[in-house]
Amino acid sequence: MAGDKSISHRALILSAMATGSSRITGLLEGTDVLATASVMQQMGAQIQRLGDGIWQVTGVGPAGLRSPEAALDFGNSGTGARLVMGVVAGAGISAEFTGDASLSARPMARVTNPLALMGAQITANEKTTLPLRLAGPPMAMPIDYVSPVASAQVKSAILLAGVNAPGQTIVRETPITRDHSENMLRLFGATVDSQMQGDQHIVTLTGEAQLRATNIDVPGDPSSAAFPMVAALCVPGSDVVLKNIMLNPQRDGLIRVLRDMGGDIEICDERRQAGERVADLRVRYSQLKAVEVAADIAPSMIDEYPALAMAAACAEGTTYMAGLHELRVKESDRLSAIADGLRANGVTVEEGEDSLSVSGCGQARVAGGGTVESRHDHRIAMSFLVLGLTSAAPIGVDDTSMIETSFPTFFSLMEELGVSFER
Ligand code: S3P
């Protein structure tokens, strides 16, 4: 399975900030991550591709980053843009942040607000969207921040800004979000404490951290695995093994929900890699049944709702998903993109402000026959291609080019499983 996108971004960023040379294997070579590699290079890190997924990064050490001459272009990547805002804020340098049309419509105030508290100066439009300029103070101030949104990107930006700050930078979040930044900061030698107090997750980073180069073997991306996984559950006769999938507890919500729906997903050969739990997954065709998906599981499967909605369309009964407000501000408004695409293919859907009900077709197949607007959103494109594997009539997707951002091997992997796409 292609390398995890979240871990790939963080591996490049932290190795570029560290002292010494790090070797990264299994790096996801999607355009989102390649954009992060190139902006870290613009700020002074030496980054070299040695082979397929194998990269060497020589970092600049504490306070070694320099202000880039040209604007930093993050393409479609919210993770890259938001995490690097934290890096720039903490490095005492300044940079202009730009991105494509989808990224330029996404909210950045959630990150610039706490970074301003740490001393950063932000020059932006009224909506605080890209393009914007961020100038870090000579020395960032540590903060104790209660995050108003459950977002790993916000938490990570603050922690990255806190690496060079004197004292302890604290982020409090409810509920807990993916903790890859905490795990990887520890791998690079930083002191990061993480504890639950009731339902609040409190992360404390000790500043003026001496990051030291380390080697990272990036595990497979569960968010990409979601597509062949749902395909295998929905296409009669399937029996597929997906190798080397990361099962971080803040990323495995989809597997839990699909199992509740009756999905036959076996977790085999559990092991640890790059500080994360990893396993192979054996997935077999299953007659899925509708479930209610509670809001509190959302952070552990926030990118997987498009894939889950396709499984729900194939299940018996009506699946209700709550707590989906964050889907409105992803690479597209995913709630409306899912609802429109399903309706165009004969599935009954109810779209609430932050919820979705999908009436599954069960034994009868999804009608299909519609063309889906992917809205420049990789996960919308892949989801409907997967639904098209089981629909009575084929499903068209208007543009699949964005799949390159997160899962460049999607087509070849699906073809290996026996799928043929008409292009
Ligand atoms: C990510 C966090 C999530 C997720 C994104 C990757 C990360 O975003 O949707 O694809 O790597 O930190 P939010 O922090 O906005 O929830």
Tab-separated table of C-alpha atoms and ligand atoms in Angstrom:
chain	number	residue	atom	x	y	z
A	1	MET	CA	0.000	0.000	0.000
A	2	ALA	CA	1.174	3.516	-0.787
A	3	GLY	CA	2.908	5.286	2.114
A	4	ASP	CA	0.810	7.229	4.606
A	5	LYS	CA	0.311	10.824	3.555
A	6	SER	CA	0.245	12.310	7.071
A	7	ILE	CA	3.436	10.501	8.078
A	8	SER	CA	5.174	11.314	4.787
A	9	HIS	CA	4.609	15.073	5.247
A	10	ARG	CA	5.842	14.928	8.825
A	11	ALA	CA	8.889	12.793	7.969
A	12	LEU	CA	10.040	15.361	5.397
A	13	ILE	CA	9.330	18.358	7.628
A	14	LEU	CA	10.990	17.020	10.772
A	15	SER	CA	14.018	15.634	8.963
A	16	ALA	CA	14.450	19.018	7.259
A	17	MET	CA	14.397	20.722	10.692
A	18	ALA	CA	16.745	18.188	12.316
A	19	THR	CA	20.515	18.068	12.515
A	20	GLY	CA	22.058	15.440	10.228
A	21	SER	CA	20.868	13.186	7.406
A	22	SER	CA	17.690	11.115	7.588
A	23	ARG	CA	16.723	8.369	5.203
A	24	ILE	CA	13.024	7.949	4.505
A	25	THR	CA	11.735	4.769	2.873
A	26	GLY	CA	8.187	4.121	1.681
A	27	LEU	CA	7.585	7.850	1.245
A	28	LEU	CA	4.309	8.578	-0.512
A	29	GLU	CA	5.248	10.155	-3.835
A	30	GLY	CA	1.923	11.889	-4.365
A	31	THR	CA	1.917	15.500	-5.472
A	32	ASP	CA	0.833	16.756	-2.002
A	33	VAL	CA	3.936	15.290	-0.381
A	34	LEU	CA	6.218	16.305	-3.269
A	35	ALA	CA	5.058	19.897	-2.700
A	36	THR	CA	6.160	19.641	0.941
A	37	ALA	CA	9.564	18.281	-0.177
A	38	SER	CA	10.032	21.174	-2.526
A	39	VAL	CA	9.046	23.899	-0.011
A	40	MET	CA	11.401	22.465	2.619
A	41	GLN	CA	14.122	22.616	-0.035
A	42	GLN	CA	13.245	26.239	-0.770
A	43	MET	CA	13.905	26.931	2.914
A	44	GLY	CA	17.358	25.353	2.886
A	45	ALA	CA	17.049	21.589	3.479
A	46	GLN	CA	18.877	19.260	1.111
A	47	ILE	CA	16.435	16.685	-0.194
A	48	GLN	CA	17.327	13.962	-2.638
A	49	ARG	CA	15.349	11.102	-4.163
A	50	LEU	CA	17.476	7.954	-4.132
A	51	GLY	CA	14.961	5.496	-5.597
A	52	ASP	CA	11.288	4.480	-5.481
A	53	GLY	CA	9.982	5.964	-2.224
A	54	ILE	CA	13.549	6.294	-0.901
A	55	TRP	CA	14.623	9.810	0.023
A	56	GLN	CA	17.517	11.360	1.870
A	57	VAL	CA	17.061	14.605	3.751
A	58	THR	CA	19.887	16.629	5.256
A	59	GLY	CA	18.353	19.000	7.756
A	60	VAL	CA	19.343	22.501	8.724
A	61	GLY	CA	19.332	22.070	12.514
A	62	PRO	CA	17.684	24.429	15.018
A	63	ALA	CA	17.018	27.895	13.599
A	64	GLY	CA	18.773	26.963	10.337
A	65	LEU	CA	15.813	27.468	7.991
A	66	ARG	CA	15.914	30.538	5.764
A	67	SER	CA	13.157	32.689	4.300
A	68	PRO	CA	12.372	31.424	0.801
A	69	GLU	CA	12.890	33.832	-2.089
A	70	ALA	CA	9.827	32.671	-4.020
A	71	ALA	CA	6.312	31.953	-2.719
A	72	LEU	CA	5.761	28.473	-1.294
A	73	ASP	CA	3.262	26.581	-3.467
A	74	PHE	CA	1.410	23.813	-1.637
A	75	GLY	CA	-0.756	22.770	-4.584
A	76	ASN	CA	-3.810	20.969	-3.191
A	77	SER	CA	-2.338	20.173	0.220
A	78	GLY	CA	-3.981	21.561	3.361
A	79	THR	CA	-1.703	19.447	5.544
A	80	GLY	CA	1.463	20.773	3.914
A	81	ALA	CA	0.327	24.399	4.064
A	82	ARG	CA	-0.891	24.319	7.655
A	83	LEU	CA	2.035	22.353	9.099
A	84	VAL	CA	4.617	24.508	7.340
A	85	MET	CA	2.912	27.649	8.693
A	86	GLY	CA	3.891	26.322	12.115
A	87	VAL	CA	7.452	25.648	10.930
A	88	VAL	CA	7.844	29.194	9.523
A	89	ALA	CA	6.334	30.763	12.656
A	90	GLY	CA	8.828	28.922	14.850
A	91	ALA	CA	11.895	29.485	12.674
A	92	GLY	CA	11.897	33.295	12.788
A	93	ILE	CA	11.573	33.528	9.007
A	94	SER	CA	8.868	34.714	6.675
A	95	ALA	CA	7.159	33.188	3.656
A	96	GLU	CA	4.292	33.621	1.252
A	97	PHE	CA	1.875	30.652	1.165
A	98	THR	CA	-0.004	29.805	-2.034
A	99	GLY	CA	-2.001	26.871	-3.382
A	100	ASP	CA	-4.486	25.750	-6.023
A	101	ALA	CA	-8.124	26.889	-6.220
A	102	SER	CA	-9.357	24.200	-3.792
A	103	LEU	CA	-6.685	24.971	-1.172
A	104	SER	CA	-7.182	28.718	-1.599
A	105	ALA	CA	-10.816	28.303	-0.543
A	106	ARG	CA	-9.985	26.503	2.729
A	107	PRO	CA	-9.938	28.209	6.145
A	108	MET	CA	-6.496	29.061	7.535
A	109	ALA	CA	-7.516	31.173	10.565
A	110	ARG	CA	-7.711	27.999	12.662
A	111	VAL	CA	-3.897	27.843	12.320
A	112	THR	CA	-2.945	31.515	12.007
A	113	ASN	CA	-4.879	32.450	15.199
A	114	PRO	CA	-2.768	30.320	17.560
A	115	LEU	CA	0.412	31.144	15.607
A	116	ALA	CA	-0.358	34.859	16.071
A	117	LEU	CA	-0.540	34.198	19.817
A	118	MET	CA	2.975	32.756	19.520
A	119	GLY	CA	4.114	36.025	17.925
A	120	ALA	CA	3.667	35.432	14.191
A	121	GLN	CA	2.485	38.258	11.953
A	122	ILE	CA	-0.007	37.305	9.293
A	123	THR	CA	-0.932	39.336	6.258
A	124	ALA	CA	-4.059	37.899	4.672
A	125	ASN	CA	-7.415	38.720	3.157
A	126	GLU	CA	-10.543	39.084	5.322
A	127	LYS	CA	-11.381	35.406	5.125
A	128	THR	CA	-7.818	34.360	6.005
A	129	THR	CA	-7.432	32.112	2.984
A	130	LEU	CA	-4.383	31.642	0.746
A	131	PRO	CA	-2.454	33.438	-0.568
A	132	LEU	CA	-1.155	34.798	2.733
A	133	ARG	CA	2.166	35.921	4.188
A	134	LEU	CA	3.400	34.754	7.557
A	135	ALA	CA	6.385	36.210	9.427
A	136	GLY	CA	7.655	34.424	12.507
A	137	PRO	CA	8.964	36.407	15.492
A	138	PRO	CA	12.714	36.160	16.281
A	139	MET	CA	11.721	33.697	19.012
A	140	ALA	CA	8.238	32.163	19.173
A	141	MET	CA	6.443	32.307	22.513
A	142	PRO	CA	5.187	29.031	23.927
A	143	ILE	CA	1.403	28.929	24.432
A	144	ASP	CA	-1.153	26.844	26.270
A	145	TYR	CA	-3.906	26.506	23.694
A	146	VAL	CA	-7.371	24.975	23.839
A	147	SER	CA	-8.099	24.098	20.220
A	148	PRO	CA	-11.624	25.096	19.177
A	149	VAL	CA	-11.587	22.541	16.326
A	150	ALA	CA	-10.675	18.877	16.471
A	151	SER	CA	-7.814	19.126	13.984
A	152	ALA	CA	-4.476	17.358	13.872
A	153	GLN	CA	-3.259	20.005	11.469
A	154	VAL	CA	-3.895	22.768	14.006
A	155	LYS	CA	-2.257	20.769	16.805
A	156	SER	CA	0.733	19.947	14.606
A	157	ALA	CA	1.267	23.540	13.442
A	158	ILE	CA	1.398	24.725	17.057
A	159	LEU	CA	3.784	21.940	18.091
A	160	LEU	CA	6.086	22.608	15.127
A	161	ALA	CA	6.151	26.306	16.036
A	162	GLY	CA	6.955	25.289	19.608
A	163	VAL	CA	10.067	23.269	18.697
A	164	ASN	CA	12.354	26.316	19.039
A	165	ALA	CA	10.242	28.191	21.636
A	166	PRO	CA	11.609	28.569	25.159
A	167	GLY	CA	9.441	26.591	27.581
A	168	GLN	CA	6.489	24.285	27.174
A	169	THR	CA	4.005	24.510	24.334
A	170	ILE	CA	0.699	22.910	25.285
A	171	VAL	CA	-2.225	21.942	23.040
A	172	ARG	CA	-5.525	20.762	24.524
A	173	GLU	CA	-7.954	19.069	22.164
A	174	THR	CA	-11.327	17.384	22.499
A	175	PRO	CA	-11.595	14.775	21.125
A	176	ILE	CA	-8.145	13.379	20.465
A	177	THR	CA	-6.969	13.612	16.833
A	178	ARG	CA	-4.265	11.675	15.001
A	179	ASP	CA	-1.045	11.813	17.024
A	180	HIS	CA	1.568	11.292	14.303
A	181	SER	CA	3.295	14.593	15.053
A	182	GLU	CA	3.695	13.698	18.709
A	183	ASN	CA	4.997	10.203	17.819
A	184	MET	CA	7.414	11.482	15.230
A	185	LEU	CA	8.698	14.399	17.303
A	186	ARG	CA	9.643	11.770	19.895
A	187	LEU	CA	11.427	9.687	17.210
A	188	PHE	CA	13.505	12.778	16.389
A	189	GLY	CA	14.437	13.170	20.056
A	190	ALA	CA	11.988	15.809	21.343
A	191	THR	CA	10.283	15.464	24.710
A	192	VAL	CA	6.535	15.257	24.194
A	193	ASP	CA	4.108	14.315	26.918
A	194	SER	CA	0.638	13.203	26.008
A	195	GLN	CA	-2.183	12.483	28.435
A	196	MET	CA	-5.963	12.262	28.656
A	197	GLN	CA	-7.823	14.294	31.283
A	198	GLY	CA	-11.426	13.201	31.002
A	199	ASP	CA	-12.158	13.498	27.295
A	200	GLN	CA	-9.519	16.212	26.774
A	201	HIS	CA	-6.197	15.222	25.207
A	202	ILE	CA	-3.298	17.340	26.445
A	203	VAL	CA	-0.015	17.430	24.556
A	204	THR	CA	3.007	19.145	26.069
A	205	LEU	CA	6.149	19.754	24.016
A	206	THR	CA	9.347	20.867	25.724
A	207	GLY	CA	10.777	23.630	23.572
A	208	GLU	CA	14.295	24.330	22.342
A	209	ALA	CA	14.227	20.689	21.303
A	210	GLN	CA	17.352	19.322	19.648
A	211	LEU	CA	15.932	17.345	16.736
A	212	ARG	CA	18.355	14.665	15.567
A	213	ALA	CA	18.178	12.911	12.197
A	214	THR	CA	16.634	9.456	12.171
A	215	ASN	CA	15.531	6.903	9.586
A	216	ILE	CA	11.827	6.447	8.936
A	217	ASP	CA	10.070	3.593	7.168
A	218	VAL	CA	6.645	5.016	6.340
A	219	PRO	CA	3.802	2.524	6.838
A	220	GLY	CA	0.906	2.154	4.370
A	221	ASP	CA	-1.902	4.696	4.351
A	222	PRO	CA	-5.204	3.487	5.861
A	223	SER	CA	-6.986	6.371	4.122
A	224	SER	CA	-5.858	5.027	0.738
A	225	ALA	CA	-6.488	1.408	1.782
A	226	ALA	CA	-10.113	2.475	2.372
A	227	PHE	CA	-10.824	2.305	-1.368
A	228	PRO	CA	-9.710	-1.276	-2.160
A	229	MET	CA	-11.136	-2.277	1.240
A	230	VAL	CA	-14.630	-1.002	0.436
A	231	ALA	CA	-14.330	-2.409	-3.089
A	232	ALA	CA	-13.507	-5.872	-1.714
A	233	LEU	CA	-16.415	-5.763	0.754
A	234	CYS	CA	-18.902	-4.735	-1.945
A	235	VAL	CA	-17.855	-6.801	-4.982
A	236	PRO	CA	-19.160	-10.398	-4.685
A	237	GLY	CA	-16.437	-13.041	-4.565
A	238	SER	CA	-13.648	-10.698	-3.437
A	239	ASP	CA	-10.910	-11.927	-1.126
A	240	VAL	CA	-8.066	-9.409	-0.926
A	241	VAL	CA	-5.027	-8.944	1.309
A	242	LEU	CA	-3.889	-5.339	1.811
A	243	LYS	CA	-0.352	-5.319	3.120
A	244	ASN	CA	1.401	-3.022	5.561
A	245	ILE	CA	-1.511	-0.822	6.701
A	246	MET	CA	-1.036	1.585	9.598
A	247	LEU	CA	-3.607	1.087	12.362
A	248	ASN	CA	-3.093	4.128	14.564
A	249	PRO	CA	-6.135	4.245	16.913
A	250	GLN	CA	-6.934	7.749	15.625
A	251	ARG	CA	-7.004	6.444	12.036
A	252	ASP	CA	-8.793	3.089	12.234
A	253	GLY	CA	-12.408	4.285	12.634
A	254	LEU	CA	-13.444	3.065	9.182
A	255	ILE	CA	-12.332	-0.497	9.937
A	256	ARG	CA	-14.334	-0.436	13.181
A	257	VAL	CA	-17.465	0.860	11.433
A	258	LEU	CA	-17.196	-1.565	8.500
A	259	ARG	CA	-16.803	-4.454	10.927
A	260	ASP	CA	-19.944	-3.247	12.771
A	261	MET	CA	-21.689	-3.339	9.403
A	262	GLY	CA	-20.746	-7.009	9.118
A	263	GLY	CA	-17.605	-6.491	7.047
A	264	ASP	CA	-15.210	-9.436	7.086
A	265	ILE	CA	-11.895	-7.713	7.815
A	266	GLU	CA	-9.198	-9.800	9.439
A	267	ILE	CA	-6.198	-8.114	11.048
A	268	CYS	CA	-3.100	-10.264	10.447
A	269	ASP	CA	0.570	-10.110	11.440
A	270	GLU	CA	0.416	-7.064	13.720
A	271	ARG	CA	3.743	-5.294	14.187
A	272	ARG	CA	5.265	-1.839	14.855
A	273	GLN	CA	6.894	0.457	12.315
A	274	ALA	CA	7.980	4.106	12.643
A	275	GLY	CA	6.397	4.236	16.100
A	276	GLU	CA	3.012	3.079	14.737
A	277	ARG	CA	0.909	-0.115	14.868
A	278	VAL	CA	0.900	-1.804	11.452
A	279	ALA	CA	-0.788	-4.973	10.107
A	280	ASP	CA	-1.954	-6.755	6.948
A	281	LEU	CA	-5.702	-6.772	6.342
A	282	ARG	CA	-7.578	-9.645	4.722
A	283	VAL	CA	-10.878	-8.350	3.376
A	284	ARG	CA	-13.635	-10.569	1.977
A	285	TYR	CA	-16.932	-9.772	0.282
A	286	SER	CA	-19.651	-9.310	2.909
A	287	GLN	CA	-23.337	-8.451	2.867
A	288	LEU	CA	-23.159	-5.171	4.740
A	289	LYS	CA	-25.903	-3.891	7.032
A	290	ALA	CA	-26.636	-0.260	7.828
A	291	VAL	CA	-25.453	1.220	11.141
A	292	GLU	CA	-25.597	4.547	12.945
A	293	VAL	CA	-22.182	6.183	12.930
A	294	ALA	CA	-21.857	8.399	16.013
A	295	ALA	CA	-20.185	11.817	15.871
A	296	ASP	CA	-17.447	10.881	18.325
A	297	ILE	CA	-15.798	8.445	15.915
A	298	ALA	CA	-15.439	11.153	13.217
A	299	PRO	CA	-11.843	12.287	14.006
A	300	SER	CA	-10.583	8.704	13.622
A	301	MET	CA	-12.023	8.407	10.102
A	302	ILE	CA	-12.435	11.994	8.963
A	303	ASP	CA	-11.038	11.326	5.468
A	304	GLU	CA	-12.900	8.040	5.083
A	305	TYR	CA	-16.536	9.223	4.922
A	306	PRO	CA	-16.601	9.322	1.118
A	307	ALA	CA	-15.526	5.646	1.043
A	308	LEU	CA	-17.909	4.752	3.880
A	309	ALA	CA	-20.801	6.388	2.030
A	310	MET	CA	-20.140	4.055	-0.920
A	311	ALA	CA	-20.235	1.029	1.413
A	312	ALA	CA	-23.479	2.426	2.882
A	313	ALA	CA	-24.947	2.670	-0.641
A	314	CYS	CA	-24.321	-1.079	-1.069
A	315	ALA	CA	-25.597	-2.065	2.418
A	316	GLU	CA	-29.042	-3.210	3.521
A	317	GLY	CA	-30.892	-0.366	5.288
A	318	THR	CA	-30.209	3.294	5.988
A	319	THR	CA	-26.833	4.325	7.386
A	320	TYR	CA	-26.838	7.566	9.370
A	321	MET	CA	-23.583	9.474	9.898
A	322	ALA	CA	-23.394	12.341	12.397
A	323	GLY	CA	-20.833	15.023	13.261
A	324	LEU	CA	-19.674	15.694	9.710
A	325	HIS	CA	-19.301	19.505	9.759
A	326	GLU	CA	-15.545	19.312	9.013
A	327	LEU	CA	-16.323	17.566	5.700
A	328	ARG	CA	-17.603	20.909	4.428
A	329	VAL	CA	-14.065	22.382	4.499
A	330	LYS	CA	-11.972	19.564	3.039
A	331	GLU	CA	-10.551	19.516	-0.515
A	332	SER	CA	-14.196	20.094	-1.530
A	333	ASP	CA	-17.459	20.330	0.387
A	334	ARG	CA	-17.444	16.559	0.688
A	335	LEU	CA	-20.891	16.296	2.232
A	336	SER	CA	-22.533	17.853	-0.769
A	337	ALA	CA	-20.168	16.137	-3.254
A	338	ILE	CA	-21.058	12.704	-1.813
A	339	ALA	CA	-24.788	13.474	-1.716
A	340	ASP	CA	-24.903	14.824	-5.292
A	341	GLY	CA	-22.837	11.938	-6.670
A	342	LEU	CA	-24.953	9.289	-4.977
A	343	ARG	CA	-28.213	10.910	-6.123
A	344	ALA	CA	-26.906	11.092	-9.688
A	345	ASN	CA	-26.522	7.310	-9.489
A	346	GLY	CA	-29.928	6.442	-8.116
A	347	VAL	CA	-29.159	6.280	-4.386
A	348	THR	CA	-31.520	7.955	-1.904
A	349	VAL	CA	-29.633	10.354	0.325
A	350	GLU	CA	-30.516	12.948	2.931
A	351	GLU	CA	-27.935	15.660	3.420
A	352	GLY	CA	-28.168	17.519	6.751
A	353	GLU	CA	-26.049	20.481	7.846
A	354	ASP	CA	-23.539	18.089	9.434
A	355	SER	CA	-25.020	14.668	8.813
A	356	LEU	CA	-25.740	12.239	6.020
A	357	SER	CA	-28.266	9.412	5.616
A	358	VAL	CA	-27.655	6.926	2.839
A	359	SER	CA	-30.367	4.394	1.967
A	360	GLY	CA	-28.486	1.360	0.772
A	361	CYS	CA	-29.541	-0.791	-2.153
A	362	GLY	CA	-28.773	-4.070	-0.385
A	363	GLN	CA	-29.323	-7.094	-2.619
A	364	ALA	CA	-30.566	-4.855	-5.438
A	365	ARG	CA	-27.588	-3.101	-7.008
A	366	VAL	CA	-26.901	0.620	-7.090
A	367	ALA	CA	-28.360	1.830	-10.398
A	368	GLY	CA	-25.341	3.862	-11.552
A	369	GLY	CA	-25.372	5.441	-15.005
A	370	GLY	CA	-24.599	8.959	-13.717
A	371	THR	CA	-21.524	11.116	-14.094
A	372	VAL	CA	-20.009	12.416	-10.870
A	373	GLU	CA	-18.347	15.776	-10.473
A	374	SER	CA	-15.174	15.113	-8.522
A	375	ARG	CA	-14.816	18.836	-7.646
A	376	HIS	CA	-11.000	18.553	-7.772
A	377	ASP	CA	-11.203	16.171	-4.831
A	378	HIS	CA	-9.142	12.963	-4.989
A	379	ARG	CA	-11.233	11.074	-2.444
A	380	ILE	CA	-14.521	11.882	-4.189
A	381	ALA	CA	-13.075	10.622	-7.485
A	382	MET	CA	-11.754	7.338	-5.996
A	383	SER	CA	-14.966	6.691	-4.023
A	384	PHE	CA	-17.232	6.826	-7.036
A	385	LEU	CA	-14.837	4.752	-9.149
A	386	VAL	CA	-15.154	2.113	-6.424
A	387	LEU	CA	-18.967	2.366	-6.397
A	388	GLY	CA	-18.911	1.871	-10.165
A	389	LEU	CA	-17.448	-1.625	-9.605
A	390	THR	CA	-20.793	-2.818	-8.209
A	391	SER	CA	-23.379	-0.608	-9.931
A	392	ALA	CA	-25.778	-1.979	-12.561
A	393	ALA	CA	-24.716	0.672	-15.108
A	394	PRO	CA	-21.217	2.179	-15.182
A	395	ILE	CA	-20.446	5.343	-13.201
A	396	GLY	CA	-18.491	8.144	-14.846
A	397	VAL	CA	-16.165	10.518	-13.002
A	398	ASP	CA	-15.482	13.822	-14.750
A	399	ASP	CA	-11.842	14.249	-13.667
A	400	THR	CA	-9.525	11.769	-11.983
A	401	SER	CA	-6.305	13.802	-12.201
A	402	MET	CA	-6.405	14.772	-8.505
A	403	ILE	CA	-5.935	11.129	-7.471
A	404	GLU	CA	-2.218	11.868	-8.042
A	405	THR	CA	-2.207	14.033	-4.912
A	406	SER	CA	-2.610	11.164	-2.453
A	407	PHE	CA	-2.642	7.785	-4.220
A	408	PRO	CA	-0.593	7.832	-7.431
A	409	THR	CA	-0.699	4.017	-7.616
A	410	PHE	CA	-4.509	3.800	-7.268
A	411	PHE	CA	-5.185	2.735	-10.862
A	412	SER	CA	-2.345	0.207	-11.051
A	413	LEU	CA	-3.285	-1.319	-7.698
A	414	MET	CA	-6.962	-1.656	-8.638
A	415	GLU	CA	-5.966	-3.120	-12.008
A	416	GLU	CA	-3.805	-5.695	-10.205
A	417	LEU	CA	-6.969	-6.690	-8.331
A	418	GLY	CA	-8.705	-7.330	-11.641
A	419	VAL	CA	-10.511	-4.034	-12.185
A	420	SER	CA	-10.547	-2.431	-15.610
A	421	PHE	CA	-11.270	1.254	-16.051
A	422	GLU	CA	-12.456	2.835	-19.266
A	423	ARG	CA	-10.535	6.037	-19.891
B	1	S3P	C1	-4.367	15.495	8.535
B	1	S3P	C2	-5.386	15.866	9.362
B	1	S3P	C3	-6.804	15.892	8.947
B	1	S3P	C4	-7.027	15.136	7.641
B	1	S3P	C5	-5.965	15.433	6.620
B	1	S3P	C6	-4.607	15.047	7.142
B	1	S3P	C7	-2.983	15.513	9.043
B	1	S3P	O1	-7.191	17.236	8.750
B	1	S3P	O2	-8.296	15.442	7.107
B	1	S3P	O3	-6.212	14.729	5.409
B	1	S3P	O4	-2.089	14.915	8.414
B	1	S3P	O5	-2.767	16.115	10.107
B	1	S3P	P1	-7.738	18.171	9.960
B	1	S3P	O6	-6.618	18.442	10.851
B	1	S3P	O7	-8.232	19.395	9.257
B	1	S3P	O8	-8.836	17.365	10.586
